[in-house]
Each structure stands twice: as structure tokens, then as C-alpha cells.
XYZ file of C-alpha atoms in Angstrom:
414
model
C -4.139 22.340 52.487
C -2.113 25.236 50.730
C -3.639 28.721 50.487
C -2.060 31.003 47.823
C -3.613 34.365 45.924
C -4.215 33.464 42.660
C -3.348 35.734 39.652
C -5.733 34.816 36.948
C -5.385 37.887 34.951
C -4.862 37.003 31.169
C -3.648 40.598 30.904
C 0.633 40.653 30.951
C 1.441 43.257 33.231
C -1.198 43.013 35.260
C -0.025 39.201 35.911
C 3.548 40.623 36.424
C 2.744 43.171 38.730
C 0.580 40.787 40.773
C 3.954 38.105 40.874
C 6.207 41.060 41.685
C 4.262 42.121 44.473
C 4.012 38.942 45.638
C 7.364 38.718 45.699
C 8.643 42.168 47.081
C 5.850 40.683 50.049
C 7.619 37.146 50.348
C 4.980 35.783 49.046
C 3.721 33.754 46.232
C 0.936 33.454 43.693
C -0.606 30.819 41.840
C -1.605 30.805 38.097
C -4.375 28.718 36.546
C -3.317 29.346 32.901
C -0.674 31.319 31.058
C -0.869 35.157 30.655
C -0.871 36.817 27.109
C 2.809 36.369 25.993
C 4.136 38.072 22.734
C 4.399 35.803 20.102
C 8.170 35.426 18.632
C 9.253 33.992 15.354
C 10.832 30.224 15.635
C 10.362 30.236 19.742
C 9.291 27.042 21.082
C 5.787 27.627 23.011
C 6.397 24.491 25.520
C 5.920 25.082 28.890
C 9.590 25.288 29.805
C 9.822 28.242 27.534
C 7.083 30.008 28.891
C 8.006 29.715 32.329
C 11.576 30.704 31.523
C 10.555 33.817 29.898
C 7.463 34.350 32.948
C 10.532 34.238 35.641
C 13.054 36.427 33.659
C 10.309 38.920 33.069
C 9.370 38.980 36.844
C 13.086 39.272 38.026
C 14.366 37.096 40.918
C 11.500 34.888 40.586
C 11.190 31.264 40.886
C 7.645 29.241 39.351
C 6.939 25.498 40.000
C 4.623 23.754 36.936
C 2.398 21.672 39.108
C 1.273 19.479 35.967
C 5.277 17.780 36.827
C 4.238 16.855 40.462
C 2.873 13.464 41.041
C -0.974 13.058 42.452
C 0.501 13.087 45.760
C 2.498 15.891 45.484
C -0.447 18.062 43.795
C -2.494 16.558 46.073
C -3.480 20.448 47.328
C -4.414 21.500 43.816
C -6.168 18.645 42.079
C -8.994 20.846 41.188
C -6.802 22.436 38.599
C -7.276 21.494 34.791
C -3.963 19.332 33.626
C -1.851 21.140 31.523
C 1.248 22.860 31.214
C 0.020 25.335 33.827
C -1.118 25.612 36.752
C 2.022 26.873 38.422
C 3.299 28.737 41.593
C 5.461 32.079 41.069
C 7.296 33.374 43.916
C 10.277 34.344 45.396
C 12.739 31.521 44.738
C 13.784 30.931 48.569
C 10.235 31.315 49.796
C 8.572 28.789 47.170
C 11.787 26.517 47.936
C 10.745 26.785 51.453
C 7.146 26.063 50.498
C 7.844 23.025 48.787
C 9.967 21.113 51.190
C 7.294 21.542 53.587
C 4.840 19.223 51.465
C 7.137 17.733 48.926
C 10.547 16.098 48.991
C 13.631 18.296 48.891
C 14.562 16.541 45.849
C 10.773 16.930 44.297
C 11.028 20.507 45.244
C 14.102 21.436 43.316
C 13.453 18.784 40.135
C 10.205 21.168 39.690
C 11.320 24.468 40.315
C 12.296 26.804 37.261
C 14.493 30.058 38.489
C 14.975 33.159 37.007
C 19.131 34.075 36.612
C 20.209 35.616 39.311
C 20.824 39.343 39.974
C 23.911 40.512 40.987
C 23.932 43.607 44.038
C 27.649 44.714 42.694
C 30.179 44.558 40.934
C 33.318 45.517 43.170
C 35.542 42.443 42.441
C 35.979 43.709 38.710
C 36.590 47.945 39.966
C 40.580 47.580 39.110
C 39.103 47.821 34.972
C 37.549 51.157 35.345
C 39.733 52.449 37.906
C 43.055 53.218 38.695
C 45.287 52.396 35.501
C 42.140 51.538 33.770
C 40.212 54.855 34.499
C 37.720 55.337 31.716
C 38.022 58.745 31.567
C 41.931 58.289 31.080
C 41.042 57.558 27.132
C 38.238 59.395 25.078
C 36.286 57.358 23.150
C 37.693 58.862 20.574
C 41.131 57.485 21.216
C 39.907 54.248 21.884
C 38.181 53.823 17.964
C 41.931 55.246 17.257
C 43.790 52.466 19.173
C 40.687 50.009 17.778
C 42.514 50.683 14.419
C 46.215 48.985 15.084
C 46.533 45.898 13.704
C 47.801 44.490 17.377
C 44.332 45.621 18.695
C 42.470 41.982 17.835
C 41.002 41.601 21.299
C 39.989 45.342 21.391
C 38.069 44.913 18.762
C 36.566 41.141 19.723
C 35.451 43.388 23.379
C 34.346 46.111 20.712
C 32.162 43.862 18.725
C 31.142 41.626 21.812
C 29.505 44.810 23.661
C 27.878 46.016 20.276
C 26.253 42.318 20.089
C 24.834 42.753 24.051
C 23.768 46.219 23.587
C 21.547 44.838 20.426
C 20.480 41.227 22.191
C 19.540 43.807 25.211
C 17.390 46.261 24.122
C 15.726 43.491 21.868
C 14.676 41.851 25.496
C 16.807 38.789 25.371
C 20.007 38.004 27.942
C 22.574 35.823 26.285
C 23.135 33.928 29.407
C 27.105 32.563 28.607
C 28.969 35.911 27.988
C 32.428 34.822 27.139
C 34.986 35.401 24.263
C 34.610 31.904 23.006
C 30.730 32.769 23.033
C 31.287 34.571 19.630
C 32.702 34.298 16.710
C 34.243 37.557 14.888
C 33.193 38.037 10.705
C 35.565 40.651 9.684
C 32.982 41.592 7.205
C 30.197 41.383 8.675
C 31.480 42.186 12.339
C 29.890 39.497 15.093
C 27.951 36.553 15.453
C 26.912 34.928 18.533
C 28.008 30.881 18.251
C 25.675 28.171 19.227
C 27.447 28.235 22.743
C 24.551 30.024 24.825
C 21.537 29.881 26.436
C 19.508 32.845 25.445
C 16.406 33.892 27.300
C 13.643 36.168 25.682
C 11.842 39.069 28.237
C 8.624 40.071 27.562
C 10.256 43.770 28.118
C 13.594 45.074 28.290
C 15.699 43.803 30.681
C 16.401 45.491 34.120
C 19.574 47.602 34.185
C 20.799 44.962 37.007
C 19.834 42.210 34.651
C 21.975 43.449 31.932
C 24.469 44.037 34.197
C 24.638 40.740 35.551
C 24.397 39.049 32.042
C 27.721 41.008 31.464
C 29.699 40.038 34.467
C 30.854 36.520 33.064
C 32.714 38.081 30.463
C 35.077 40.505 32.647
C 37.256 38.134 34.236
C 38.548 37.717 30.377
C 38.970 41.566 30.247
C 41.829 44.001 30.756
C 41.433 47.692 31.376
C 41.849 48.587 27.645
C 39.443 45.917 26.544
C 37.187 47.031 29.005
C 36.807 50.530 27.347
C 36.516 48.734 24.119
C 33.835 46.783 25.428
C 32.041 50.090 26.676
C 32.462 51.977 23.791
C 30.752 48.973 21.282
C 28.398 48.663 24.069
C 27.229 52.383 24.491
C 27.295 53.777 20.685
C 24.751 50.672 19.642
C 22.444 51.721 22.629
C 21.492 55.112 24.229
C 20.480 53.368 27.342
C 23.375 51.222 27.443
C 25.067 54.367 29.863
C 22.816 53.036 32.278
C 24.239 49.487 32.368
C 27.666 50.811 32.526
C 27.114 53.262 34.767
C 25.402 50.379 37.413
C 28.770 48.218 36.442
C 31.194 51.145 37.662
C 29.317 53.236 39.751
C 26.544 50.948 41.362
C 23.990 53.086 39.828
C 20.993 50.785 39.397
C 18.144 53.420 39.323
C 19.630 55.873 36.889
C 20.258 58.826 38.978
C 23.530 59.192 37.884
C 22.674 60.580 34.214
C 19.870 62.517 36.083
C 22.522 64.134 38.416
C 25.010 64.779 35.495
C 21.972 66.703 33.742
C 20.983 68.628 36.677
C 17.615 67.496 36.256
C 16.461 67.381 39.998
C 12.457 66.266 39.617
C 13.561 63.103 37.955
C 16.935 62.778 40.202
C 15.021 63.046 43.247
C 12.649 59.664 43.159
C 15.449 57.547 41.425
C 17.892 58.905 44.574
C 15.342 57.853 47.147
C 14.863 54.763 45.566
C 18.507 53.652 45.374
C 18.834 54.806 48.922
C 16.230 52.840 50.118
C 17.515 49.716 48.575
C 21.296 50.802 49.313
C 22.353 48.167 52.208
C 23.251 49.899 55.538
C 27.248 48.560 55.336
C 27.786 50.141 52.056
C 28.815 53.197 53.570
C 30.742 54.936 50.505
C 27.591 54.218 48.471
C 25.113 55.551 51.113
C 27.807 58.814 51.341
C 26.848 59.599 47.589
C 23.238 58.654 47.596
C 22.637 60.741 50.891
C 24.434 63.607 49.782
C 23.299 63.815 46.428
C 19.866 63.547 47.785
C 20.508 66.476 49.627
C 21.453 68.469 47.012
C 18.394 67.504 44.707
C 16.003 68.191 47.669
C 17.649 71.867 47.790
C 17.617 72.583 44.296
C 13.915 71.754 44.153
C 13.109 74.328 47.268
C 12.721 71.150 49.632
C 14.797 72.985 52.539
C 13.044 71.131 55.489
C 14.784 67.904 54.170
C 17.388 69.028 52.172
C 19.339 70.878 55.097
C 18.952 67.515 57.494
C 20.244 65.283 54.547
C 22.997 67.561 53.756
C 24.168 67.651 57.842
C 24.000 63.936 57.567
C 25.957 63.582 54.584
C 28.724 66.151 56.522
C 28.472 63.737 59.679
C 28.954 60.738 57.515
C 32.105 61.832 55.125
C 33.663 62.972 58.180
C 33.590 58.926 59.090
C 33.509 57.780 55.973
C 35.733 59.681 53.711
C 37.086 62.840 55.116
C 38.943 63.895 52.047
C 35.072 64.335 50.255
C 34.469 67.199 53.166
C 34.987 70.309 51.456
C 32.598 69.427 48.620
C 30.125 68.174 51.255
C 30.796 71.539 53.171
C 30.029 73.362 49.917
C 26.960 71.434 49.477
C 25.669 71.874 52.844
C 26.587 75.812 52.785
C 24.335 76.052 49.250
C 21.785 74.063 50.612
C 21.430 76.690 53.823
C 21.788 79.605 51.544
C 18.836 78.578 49.968
C 16.851 78.264 53.257
C 17.593 81.203 53.763
C 19.574 80.269 57.177
C 22.739 82.757 56.406
C 24.402 82.412 59.710
C 24.682 78.748 59.442
C 25.978 79.145 56.121
C 28.554 81.863 56.760
C 30.224 80.036 59.485
C 30.654 76.684 57.235
C 32.079 79.243 54.289
C 34.280 80.566 56.829
C 35.533 77.264 57.678
C 35.808 76.577 53.905
C 37.674 79.443 53.272
C 40.267 79.333 56.297
C 41.338 75.629 55.098
C 43.753 73.881 52.714
C 41.493 73.735 49.805
C 41.634 74.107 46.352
C 41.571 77.588 44.874
C 38.285 76.777 42.720
C 36.600 75.620 46.076
C 37.866 78.506 47.879
C 37.170 81.061 45.301
C 33.613 79.723 45.308
C 33.216 79.740 48.910
C 34.559 83.185 49.131
C 31.939 84.631 46.528
C 28.999 82.193 48.662
C 30.036 84.510 51.722
C 29.974 87.712 50.080
C 26.426 86.666 48.934
C 25.245 86.318 52.276
C 26.539 89.774 53.518
C 25.986 91.767 50.082
C 22.841 94.322 50.289
C 23.493 96.447 47.343
C 20.438 96.413 44.895
C 20.875 93.450 42.087
C 23.112 91.690 44.354
C 23.099 87.747 43.610
C 21.840 85.685 46.427
C 23.429 82.438 45.189
C 26.764 82.060 42.691
C 24.810 80.174 39.786
C 28.064 77.577 39.624
C 27.267 74.516 38.823
C 27.912 72.601 42.053
C 29.537 68.713 41.671
C 27.943 65.838 42.754
C 29.728 62.530 44.258
C 29.481 59.201 43.037
C 31.418 55.368 44.066
C 33.372 54.574 40.967
C 34.489 50.914 41.670
C 35.740 51.275 45.485
C 36.600 54.708 45.640
C 34.675 58.224 45.740
C 35.544 60.554 43.047
C 33.627 63.964 42.829
C 31.862 64.743 39.221
C 31.255 68.189 37.485
C 27.738 67.736 35.884
C 27.155 69.026 31.765
C 25.400 71.333 31.011
C 21.534 70.975 31.930
C 19.680 69.234 29.330
C 16.495 68.015 30.856
C 15.001 64.592 30.113
C 10.959 64.534 29.149
C 8.810 64.430 32.635
C 8.485 61.126 34.270
C 5.356 59.288 33.414
C 3.155 57.724 36.049
């Protein structure tokens, strides 16, 4: 007899939460019936369509409809009704191991419906947005101007594909076969999706990782200029599209870059913590960025007992991973020490920055910060108000980003 928890709620969000919790804990759940799903026009309501919607909405999920198994195979659940449900849901690998313990491997493989895999990184495509294809080298206005030229047919196609994909993603749809030949161009009306696709509709907007993974199959066919055209079309159609391109280019899966760029520290802190917890130990460049930025966010929030150790750990890691970034790491450490009222330690760090072969801007900031350490006259500013930069892993290289003017977003909910 196989014993698994039962997810018998019909409320969709409760159902998805129960399955995600089981998936994250390495377990599975038994669903006696289908939860309440949105009614979509012209959408087939067969069991396979429902399960595809459910597994994609959960993410990294598999499902086995028990009605598709033989009497021998379904023996542990003979008490359940004979319909398109019940089904088992959970992590595909865990579910596969359970099935092969009780049923043949062929039956297990035949029976499971899987969500599409979500990629962990996109570094193999980094040449599209770094080096000669650096997105910062061609601002949006220049891309628009370039696409108006007659010879830029491929760029215009990439731009329109970006627009239609952004429209699909924001509507809760994954395309599933994003290639140039999956679309046709109508010069009067833009882009129409061809019949060569395998769309899956979700119960909500796909995650950043799902959208990025949906785009990945298009990337091998693009050149750096085409990528910049696609990027412009995607982001101009969907305000949240910037989060998807940040995932592709910078490995940001939680949205921390947007918050850091706006100096929205209350929002940045939890997003950075979540990203750091999910970052593989061997991805040291990305871990260095996240650790550095987390220390800065903690410092700006006044959590000095946590901020200083994070900043010190970032400097130590930077010495091994990216010594060229040490001036930035050390200035961030110095400011964290200043905010923590550890003036002597801050002075030693700043003095080292002033003596080293650094840029005039960095040296000037260190001099003014050092002056603040020893300032005693009334009205002196304890810390220079300059907006400090943050780190990001742009493709395969580390880069320093100067934040834009602070424009905090609405408070986090929940």
C-alpha cells in the first residue's frame, strides 16, 4: 500500500500551494479531483489539458492520472472514483522513483505528464549581450532608428517576436516552440503565431524563470543586434519584461536588480536573501554579487551587526574570485563600518583605498568619507550622501552598476 498526503481542496491557490510544498519537500500528493480552474474560451477541457495547466502552474512538477493505469497498476487506490482524476502530483524525479517501485518503467514513463523544465542559467548565450553585443552599447532610441532601415529585416522580425512573446507571457501563456519559423510576419498587423507551436496556458503569469526558459530556444538563432531588437520589443510591450531580460542577462531570478537599481532597500533585502539561498555554491561570481549587495542593503536598513560581516565576507571572496572588484567591495565595507560607528576600522579601509591605484572618482569618495570620520565641526555630514554602486554578473563577467534616482515601488504584500 502506498500512503501519500491528499490534496482535496477545490480552491486553486490552496491546491497549488499544497503541491508546491510537497514538491519542495521531495514528496508527492494525491488529488482526488481537479481544483477550480479558470474557464478559457476555445480551450479543450480534457484531462490532459487540465493536467498540463496544473503542472505548468505549479512549476517543476509531474502528474500521473490514475485512470490511465490498469487495474493491477492502480491497486493501491481502487477506492477512488473512475474519472479523469484522481492523479498524483509532485517533483517529477520523486514521482518517477515511486512509480517504478510499483509499476513497470514503461508504464511510469507513459503515464506521467511533466511541466517544461526551467533552466538554471543562460551563460551559454552570454555573447549575445556582452562584449561586442553589450546591450548598453546601443540605447533603445538607436535600436529603433536602426530597425527603420530596409536591410534590418531580421532585426524587425526579432523585435516583433519579442512583442508577441511578451503579450503571451503577460497573459499567462508559454509558447513552447520559440523559433524564427514559428512566427510569420504581417507587415500591416505585426506578428502572428503560426500553427507550429505547443502553447500551454497557466492559471497565472509565468515565473521569470519560466518566461526566460520559453525564450531560450530562440536565442541560438539571434545575433547580438537581433537580441537587442528582441529585448526592446519584449520590454516595451510588458513593463515586467525587464525582470525576464535581467534573468537572462544577469542571472536574477527574484527581481533584486530592479530594487537595487531603485535603492529600494526594504524590497531588495528579502529578494537578495532568496536569490542567495537558491544560488549554487560553485557559482562564485553570482554569489559574490549577491553577498555584496545583501551587505549593502542590510547596512542601508541599519542592520549593522549583520551588514558588516556580510561586507567583510564579500571582500574575502572578492580577493579570490574578482580582485579587480576590490575597490568597490572595500568602499562598500568602509561605508558599512561608518554606519556602524566603527570609525577606526573604516579609516583603515579608506586609507588603503586612497593609497591604491584607483580611479579619481573612487579616490575622491574615499577622501571625503575619511574626512567625515574625523570631522568634529558642527553640522558636518557623517557619511557622504553619494549613491553607491552595486555588483551584477552580466553574462560571464562582473560589472559595476550605478543606481538610478530612487523611485521606491509600492510596499511588499504578505
